[in-house]
PDB file of C-alpha atoms in Angstrom:
ATOM      1  CA  GLY A1417       7.130  52.365  44.223  1.00  0.00           C
ATOM      2  CA  GLU A1418      10.969  50.910  44.669  1.00  0.00           C
ATOM      3  CA  ASN A1419      13.920  52.655  44.354  1.00  0.00           C
ATOM      4  CA  VAL A1420      16.896  50.880  43.744  1.00  0.00           C
ATOM      5  CA  GLU A1421      20.438  53.148  44.478  1.00  0.00           C
ATOM      6  CA  GLN A1422      23.477  52.217  43.295  1.00  0.00           C
ATOM      7  CA  HIS A1423      27.530  52.829  44.147  1.00  0.00           C
ATOM      8  CA  PRO A1424      29.826  53.597  43.088  1.00  0.00           C
ATOM      9  CA  SER A1425      29.394  55.312  39.487  1.00  0.00           C
ATOM     10  CA  THR A1426      32.491  53.660  38.362  1.00  0.00           C
ATOM     11  CA  LEU A1427      34.684  51.734  38.661  1.00  0.00           C
ATOM     12  CA  SER A1428      38.479  51.410  37.742  1.00  0.00           C
ATOM     13  CA  VAL A1429      40.542  48.447  38.765  1.00  0.00           C
ATOM     14  CA  GLN A1430      43.763  46.802  37.526  1.00  0.00           C
ATOM     15  CA  GLU A1431      43.410  42.950  36.407  1.00  0.00           C
ATOM     16  CA  GLY A1432      43.112  40.566  38.955  1.00  0.00           C
ATOM     17  CA  ASP A1433      42.015  43.291  41.390  1.00  0.00           C
ATOM     18  CA  SER A1434      38.827  42.397  42.624  1.00  0.00           C
ATOM     19  CA  ALA A1435      35.488  45.019  42.063  1.00  0.00           C
ATOM     20  CA  VAL A1436      32.595  45.306  44.693  1.00  0.00           C
ATOM     21  CA  ILE A1437      29.202  46.655  43.793  1.00  0.00           C
ATOM     22  CA  LYS A1438      26.891  47.771  45.749  1.00  0.00           C
ATOM     23  CA  CYS A1439      23.437  48.056  45.350  1.00  0.00           C
ATOM     24  CA  THR A1440      20.020  49.551  48.337  1.00  0.00           C
ATOM     25  CA  TYR A1441      16.550  48.617  47.001  1.00  0.00           C
ATOM     26  CA  SER A1442      13.376  50.769  49.404  1.00  0.00           C
ATOM     27  CA  ASP A1443      10.696  47.892  49.102  1.00  0.00           C
ATOM     28  CA  SER A1444      10.752  45.207  50.977  1.00  0.00           C
ATOM     29  CA  ALA A1445       8.639  43.378  49.213  1.00  0.00           C
ATOM     30  CA  SER A1446      11.297  42.664  46.525  1.00  0.00           C
ATOM     31  CA  ASN A1447      12.082  39.232  46.393  1.00  0.00           C
ATOM     32  CA  TYR A1448      14.207  39.186  43.261  1.00  0.00           C
ATOM     33  CA  PHE A1449      17.745  40.639  42.587  1.00  0.00           C
ATOM     34  CA  PRO A1450      20.016  39.872  39.038  1.00  0.00           C
ATOM     35  CA  TRP A1451      22.022  41.898  37.603  1.00  0.00           C
ATOM     36  CA  TYR A1452      23.633  42.838  34.515  1.00  0.00           C
ATOM     37  CA  LYS A1453      26.137  42.945  32.105  1.00  0.00           C
ATOM     38  CA  GLN A1454      26.181  45.623  29.332  1.00  0.00           C
ATOM     39  CA  GLU A1455      28.652  46.177  25.642  1.00  0.00           C
ATOM     40  CA  LEU A1456      28.839  49.003  24.140  1.00  0.00           C
ATOM     41  CA  GLY A1457      25.338  48.706  21.851  1.00  0.00           C
ATOM     42  CA  LYS A1458      23.513  45.834  22.997  1.00  0.00           C
ATOM     43  CA  GLY A1459      20.744  44.150  24.659  1.00  0.00           C
ATOM     44  CA  PRO A1460      22.039  43.816  28.829  1.00  0.00           C
ATOM     45  CA  GLN A1461      22.842  40.198  30.075  1.00  0.00           C
ATOM     46  CA  LEU A1462      22.113  38.342  32.869  1.00  0.00           C
ATOM     47  CA  ILE A1463      24.969  37.485  34.946  1.00  0.00           C
ATOM     48  CA  ILE A1464      23.714  36.431  38.634  1.00  0.00           C
ATOM     49  CA  ASP A1465      20.697  36.837  40.101  1.00  0.00           C
ATOM     50  CA  ILE A1466      19.692  36.270  43.830  1.00  0.00           C
ATOM     51  CA  ARG A1467      16.265  35.362  45.489  1.00  0.00           C
ATOM     52  CA  SER A1468      15.899  36.200  48.524  1.00  0.00           C
ATOM     53  CA  ASN A1469      15.387  32.932  50.949  1.00  0.00           C
ATOM     54  CA  VAL A1470      19.157  32.795  49.736  1.00  0.00           C
ATOM     55  CA  GLY A1471      21.881  34.694  52.000  1.00  0.00           C
ATOM     56  CA  GLU A1472      24.530  34.478  48.993  1.00  0.00           C
ATOM     57  CA  LYS A1473      25.928  32.764  45.101  1.00  0.00           C
ATOM     58  CA  LYS A1474      28.263  32.252  43.680  1.00  0.00           C
ATOM     59  CA  ASP A1475      29.533  31.428  39.853  1.00  0.00           C
ATOM     60  CA  GLN A1476      32.915  31.002  39.200  1.00  0.00           C
ATOM     61  CA  ARG A1477      34.560  34.608  39.866  1.00  0.00           C
ATOM     62  CA  ILE A1478      30.948  36.445  40.437  1.00  0.00           C
ATOM     63  CA  ALA A1479      29.058  36.627  43.892  1.00  0.00           C
ATOM     64  CA  VAL A1480      26.582  38.221  44.878  1.00  0.00           C
ATOM     65  CA  THR A1481      25.135  38.680  48.844  1.00  0.00           C
ATOM     66  CA  LEU A1482      22.091  40.164  49.911  1.00  0.00           C
ATOM     67  CA  ASN A1483      21.238  41.408  53.213  1.00  0.00           C
ATOM     68  CA  LYS A1484      17.591  41.348  53.743  1.00  0.00           C
ATOM     69  CA  THR A1485      17.252  43.303  56.519  1.00  0.00           C
ATOM     70  CA  ALA A1486      19.312  46.314  55.680  1.00  0.00           C
ATOM     71  CA  LYS A1487      18.423  46.267  51.915  1.00  0.00           C
ATOM     72  CA  HIS A1488      21.501  45.930  50.276  1.00  0.00           C
ATOM     73  CA  PHE A1489      23.462  43.718  47.834  1.00  0.00           C
ATOM     74  CA  SER A1490      26.435  43.199  45.885  1.00  0.00           C
ATOM     75  CA  LEU A1491      27.848  41.994  43.506  1.00  0.00           C
ATOM     76  CA  HIS A1492      31.790  40.902  43.641  1.00  0.00           C
ATOM     77  CA  ILE A1493      33.862  39.998  41.053  1.00  0.00           C
ATOM     78  CA  THR A1494      37.561  38.505  41.719  1.00  0.00           C
ATOM     79  CA  GLU A1495      40.232  38.181  39.638  1.00  0.00           C
ATOM     80  CA  THR A1496      39.622  40.512  36.450  1.00  0.00           C
ATOM     81  CA  GLN A1497      39.478  40.642  32.766  1.00  0.00           C
ATOM     82  CA  PRO A1498      39.721  43.155  30.072  1.00  0.00           C
ATOM     83  CA  GLU A1499      36.780  41.720  28.629  1.00  0.00           C
ATOM     84  CA  ASP A1500      35.469  42.794  32.129  1.00  0.00           C
ATOM     85  CA  SER A1501      35.374  46.199  31.293  1.00  0.00           C
ATOM     86  CA  ALA A1502      31.401  47.442  31.030  1.00  0.00           C
ATOM     87  CA  VAL A1503      28.497  48.489  32.362  1.00  0.00           C
ATOM     88  CA  TYR A1504      26.651  46.927  35.543  1.00  0.00           C
ATOM     89  CA  PHE A1505      23.190  46.352  37.024  1.00  0.00           C
ATOM     90  CA  CYS A1506      21.580  45.930  39.612  1.00  0.00           C
ATOM     91  CA  ALA A1507      17.652  45.903  39.677  1.00  0.00           C
ATOM     92  CA  ALA A1508      15.017  44.812  42.138  1.00  0.00           C
ATOM     93  CA  SER A1509      11.650  42.884  41.683  1.00  0.00           C
ATOM     94  CA  MET A1510       8.808  40.861  43.187  1.00  0.00           C
ATOM     95  CA  SER A1511      10.195  37.680  41.550  1.00  0.00           C
ATOM     96  CA  ALA A1512      11.588  36.845  39.103  1.00  0.00           C
ATOM     97  CA  GLY A1513       9.540  37.678  35.657  1.00  0.00           C
ATOM     98  CA  ASN A1514       8.146  40.658  37.112  1.00  0.00           C
ATOM     99  CA  LYS A1515       9.329  43.847  36.078  1.00  0.00           C
ATOM    100  CA  LEU A1516      12.386  45.770  37.381  1.00  0.00           C
ATOM    101  CA  THR A1517      14.144  48.413  38.606  1.00  0.00           C
ATOM    102  CA  PHE A1518      16.845  48.975  37.770  1.00  0.00           C
ATOM    103  CA  GLY A1519      20.099  51.006  39.701  1.00  0.00           C
ATOM    104  CA  GLY A1520      21.577  53.325  38.070  1.00  0.00           C
ATOM    105  CA  GLY A1521      25.192  51.261  36.390  1.00  0.00           C
ATOM    106  CA  THR A1522      28.692  50.959  37.019  1.00  0.00           C
ATOM    107  CA  ARG A1523      30.867  51.661  34.680  1.00  0.00           C
ATOM    108  CA  VAL A1524      33.618  49.524  35.222  1.00  0.00           C
ATOM    109  CA  LEU A1525      37.463  49.204  33.873  1.00  0.00           C
ATOM    110  CA  VAL A1526      39.889  46.723  34.184  1.00  0.00           C
ATOM    111  CA  LYS A1527      42.759  47.944  32.914  1.00  0.00           C
ATOM    112  CA  PRO A1528      45.416  45.240  32.007  1.00  0.00           C
TER     113      PRO A1528
ATOM    114  CA  GLY B1390      17.439  28.362  24.373  1.00  0.00           C
ATOM    115  CA  ALA B1391      15.186  31.354  25.434  1.00  0.00           C
ATOM    116  CA  VAL B1392      15.720  34.268  22.821  1.00  0.00           C
ATOM    117  CA  VAL B1393      14.393  37.771  22.333  1.00  0.00           C
ATOM    118  CA  SER B1394      15.240  39.390  18.841  1.00  0.00           C
ATOM    119  CA  GLN B1395      14.277  43.160  18.193  1.00  0.00           C
ATOM    120  CA  HIS B1396      13.559  44.288  14.809  1.00  0.00           C
ATOM    121  CA  PRO B1397      15.134  46.811  13.283  1.00  0.00           C
ATOM    122  CA  SER B1398      18.487  46.535  15.631  1.00  0.00           C
ATOM    123  CA  TRP B1399      18.665  50.730  14.575  1.00  0.00           C
ATOM    124  CA  VAL B1400      16.902  52.836  12.510  1.00  0.00           C
ATOM    125  CA  ILE B1401      16.465  56.679  11.828  1.00  0.00           C
ATOM    126  CA  CYS B1402      13.401  58.624  11.017  1.00  0.00           C
ATOM    127  CA  LYS B1403      12.545  61.955  10.028  1.00  0.00           C
ATOM    128  CA  SER B1404      10.697  64.325  12.982  1.00  0.00           C
ATOM    129  CA  GLY B1405       6.861  63.708  12.681  1.00  0.00           C
ATOM    130  CA  THR B1406       6.662  59.640  10.493  1.00  0.00           C
ATOM    131  CA  SER B1407       6.216  56.861  13.342  1.00  0.00           C
ATOM    132  CA  VAL B1408       7.618  53.862  14.109  1.00  0.00           C
ATOM    133  CA  LYS B1409       7.259  50.055  14.672  1.00  0.00           C
ATOM    134  CA  ILE B1410      10.291  48.471  16.326  1.00  0.00           C
ATOM    135  CA  GLU B1411       9.068  44.469  16.892  1.00  0.00           C
ATOM    136  CA  CYS B1412       9.791  41.968  19.861  1.00  0.00           C
ATOM    137  CA  ARG B1413       9.969  38.464  18.957  1.00  0.00           C
ATOM    138  CA  SER B1414      10.350  35.655  21.591  1.00  0.00           C
ATOM    139  CA  LEU B1415      11.801  32.995  19.313  1.00  0.00           C
ATOM    140  CA  ASP B1416      11.392  29.800  21.203  1.00  0.00           C
ATOM    141  CA  PHE B1417       9.180  30.435  24.196  1.00  0.00           C
ATOM    142  CA  GLN B1418       5.407  31.808  24.787  1.00  0.00           C
ATOM    143  CA  ALA B1419       5.368  34.770  26.279  1.00  0.00           C
ATOM    144  CA  THR B1420       2.448  36.293  27.554  1.00  0.00           C
ATOM    145  CA  THR B1421       4.507  39.311  29.118  1.00  0.00           C
ATOM    146  CA  MET B1422       6.559  41.473  28.426  1.00  0.00           C
ATOM    147  CA  PHE B1423       8.408  44.614  28.943  1.00  0.00           C
ATOM    148  CA  TRP B1424       9.076  47.912  27.673  1.00  0.00           C
ATOM    149  CA  TYR B1425      12.022  49.699  28.537  1.00  0.00           C
ATOM    150  CA  ARG B1426      14.373  53.144  27.897  1.00  0.00           C
ATOM    151  CA  GLN B1427      17.831  53.700  28.397  1.00  0.00           C
ATOM    152  CA  PHE B1428      18.873  57.233  28.127  1.00  0.00           C
ATOM    153  CA  PRO B1429      22.798  57.990  27.295  1.00  0.00           C
ATOM    154  CA  LYS B1430      24.551  56.770  29.797  1.00  0.00           C
ATOM    155  CA  GLN B1431      21.532  55.786  31.704  1.00  0.00           C
ATOM    156  CA  SER B1432      19.728  53.196  33.567  1.00  0.00           C
ATOM    157  CA  LEU B1433      16.590  50.992  31.815  1.00  0.00           C
ATOM    158  CA  MET B1434      13.892  52.563  33.782  1.00  0.00           C
ATOM    159  CA  LEU B1435      10.386  50.878  32.676  1.00  0.00           C
ATOM    160  CA  MET B1436       7.737  52.175  29.956  1.00  0.00           C
ATOM    161  CA  ALA B1437       5.117  49.551  29.935  1.00  0.00           C
ATOM    162  CA  THR B1438       4.275  45.996  30.263  1.00  0.00           C
ATOM    163  CA  SER B1439       2.460  43.972  27.446  1.00  0.00           C
ATOM    164  CA  ASN B1440       0.318  42.019  28.396  1.00  0.00           C
ATOM    165  CA  GLU B1441      -1.082  39.212  24.792  1.00  0.00           C
ATOM    166  CA  GLY B1442      -4.513  40.189  24.661  1.00  0.00           C
ATOM    167  CA  SER B1443      -5.062  42.956  27.098  1.00  0.00           C
ATOM    168  CA  LYS B1444      -4.067  46.229  26.834  1.00  0.00           C
ATOM    169  CA  ALA B1445      -0.822  47.436  27.913  1.00  0.00           C
ATOM    170  CA  THR B1446      -0.173  48.626  31.446  1.00  0.00           C
ATOM    171  CA  TYR B1447       1.829  51.833  31.613  1.00  0.00           C
ATOM    172  CA  GLU B1448       4.651  53.524  33.623  1.00  0.00           C
ATOM    173  CA  GLN B1449       3.229  56.984  35.253  1.00  0.00           C
ATOM    174  CA  GLY B1450       4.365  59.391  32.581  1.00  0.00           C
ATOM    175  CA  VAL B1451       4.699  57.737  29.492  1.00  0.00           C
ATOM    176  CA  GLU B1452       2.234  58.488  27.385  1.00  0.00           C
ATOM    177  CA  LYS B1453       0.175  55.544  26.125  1.00  0.00           C
ATOM    178  CA  ASP B1454      -0.991  57.695  22.802  1.00  0.00           C
ATOM    179  CA  LYS B1455       2.578  58.496  21.536  1.00  0.00           C
ATOM    180  CA  PHE B1456       4.626  54.976  22.272  1.00  0.00           C
ATOM    181  CA  LEU B1457       1.343  52.842  20.896  1.00  0.00           C
ATOM    182  CA  ILE B1458       2.181  49.418  22.346  1.00  0.00           C
ATOM    183  CA  ASN B1459       0.214  46.122  20.489  1.00  0.00           C
ATOM    184  CA  HIS B1460       1.021  42.070  22.203  1.00  0.00           C
ATOM    185  CA  ALA B1461      -1.612  40.366  19.277  1.00  0.00           C
ATOM    186  CA  SER B1462       0.697  37.145  20.596  1.00  0.00           C
ATOM    187  CA  LEU B1463       2.102  34.913  22.793  1.00  0.00           C
ATOM    188  CA  THR B1464       5.245  35.305  21.310  1.00  0.00           C
ATOM    189  CA  LEU B1465       4.872  39.101  19.516  1.00  0.00           C
ATOM    190  CA  SER B1466       4.861  42.328  20.674  1.00  0.00           C
ATOM    191  CA  THR B1467       5.478  46.148  19.143  1.00  0.00           C
ATOM    192  CA  LEU B1468       5.921  49.518  19.946  1.00  0.00           C
ATOM    193  CA  THR B1469       4.769  51.986  17.834  1.00  0.00           C
ATOM    194  CA  VAL B1470       6.925  55.525  18.642  1.00  0.00           C
ATOM    195  CA  THR B1471       3.828  57.699  16.913  1.00  0.00           C
ATOM    196  CA  SER B1472       5.214  61.476  15.689  1.00  0.00           C
ATOM    197  CA  ALA B1473       8.373  60.949  16.711  1.00  0.00           C
ATOM    198  CA  HIS B1474      10.649  63.644  18.179  1.00  0.00           C
ATOM    199  CA  PRO B1475      14.343  64.030  18.456  1.00  0.00           C
ATOM    200  CA  GLU B1476      13.646  63.582  22.426  1.00  0.00           C
ATOM    201  CA  ASP B1477      12.214  59.908  21.870  1.00  0.00           C
ATOM    202  CA  SER B1478      15.800  59.110  20.958  1.00  0.00           C
ATOM    203  CA  SER B1479      16.633  56.128  22.625  1.00  0.00           C
ATOM    204  CA  PHE B1480      17.087  52.987  23.116  1.00  0.00           C
ATOM    205  CA  TYR B1481      14.578  50.575  23.535  1.00  0.00           C
ATOM    206  CA  ILE B1482      14.568  47.434  24.608  1.00  0.00           C
ATOM    207  CA  CYS B1483      12.429  44.706  25.727  1.00  0.00           C
ATOM    208  CA  SER B1484      12.605  41.496  27.956  1.00  0.00           C
ATOM    209  CA  ALA B1485       9.862  38.591  27.659  1.00  0.00           C
ATOM    210  CA  ARG B1486       8.547  36.389  30.307  1.00  0.00           C
ATOM    211  CA  ASP B1487       8.067  32.399  28.948  1.00  0.00           C
ATOM    212  CA  ARG B1488       4.657  31.435  29.992  1.00  0.00           C
ATOM    213  CA  ILE B1489       5.641  27.993  31.593  1.00  0.00           C
ATOM    214  CA  ARG B1490       9.248  28.946  33.538  1.00  0.00           C
ATOM    215  CA  ASN B1491       8.587  30.777  36.209  1.00  0.00           C
ATOM    216  CA  THR B1492      12.591  32.505  35.266  1.00  0.00           C
ATOM    217  CA  GLU B1493      13.765  35.503  34.923  1.00  0.00           C
ATOM    218  CA  ALA B1494      12.392  37.785  32.101  1.00  0.00           C
ATOM    219  CA  PHE B1495      14.758  37.674  28.344  1.00  0.00           C
ATOM    220  CA  PHE B1496      15.847  40.606  26.772  1.00  0.00           C
ATOM    221  CA  GLY B1497      16.621  41.718  23.354  1.00  0.00           C
ATOM    222  CA  GLN B1498      19.295  43.784  22.106  1.00  0.00           C
ATOM    223  CA  GLY B1499      17.727  46.599  22.260  1.00  0.00           C
ATOM    224  CA  THR B1500      16.720  48.862  18.843  1.00  0.00           C
ATOM    225  CA  ARG B1501      18.614  52.332  18.655  1.00  0.00           C
ATOM    226  CA  LEU B1502      16.456  54.692  17.550  1.00  0.00           C
ATOM    227  CA  THR B1503      17.171  58.533  16.461  1.00  0.00           C
ATOM    228  CA  VAL B1504      15.271  60.920  15.606  1.00  0.00           C
ATOM    229  CA  VAL B1505      16.337  63.566  12.769  1.00  0.00           C
TER     230      VAL B1505
END
């Protein structure tokens, strides 16, 4: 089955700096790669996703890149703010709406 | 739109008892719902895929007789943890796929189960 590795497990950045989280996946059949933000005691919230026919996608301060050949994808958060502090998960799936395999998560702390 | 609601948000039960968790899609119909489990400071792990009107598909290592899943309608799936033990204490999260739109599955807010 699919296996998703995520790094780093913790990330501390100064407010205003950028944060980058990287994930690799094992199953070349995966075509959908979402990123979730999870705050304490809450369900995951989709922040951005990318499909295999696209190499990059951006939404305001958040961007995701995908390299299908190398089987890795990354989340970039620019101009970080304290409210960006949370746990972020990458995931992979055959298609949107299908079951997800999650990475191990990255705890991001943005210091004011 | 695309709201998924879980009930209860948290529950405490005694060892040996059963507890039922509901997952409802409020403004769309969901033929497929997914149940995930998340232990403290860990990632989400898929437990089972619930299909309306048919038996759930369980992931390897998940006991189907312990975690009963029922998906009797297009808007409701339930997960019953039978004969709960303290090691079943976890955060249970469902997601639901819109029957019509080809979009991501939408997550509920999760249910915190504590077995004492």
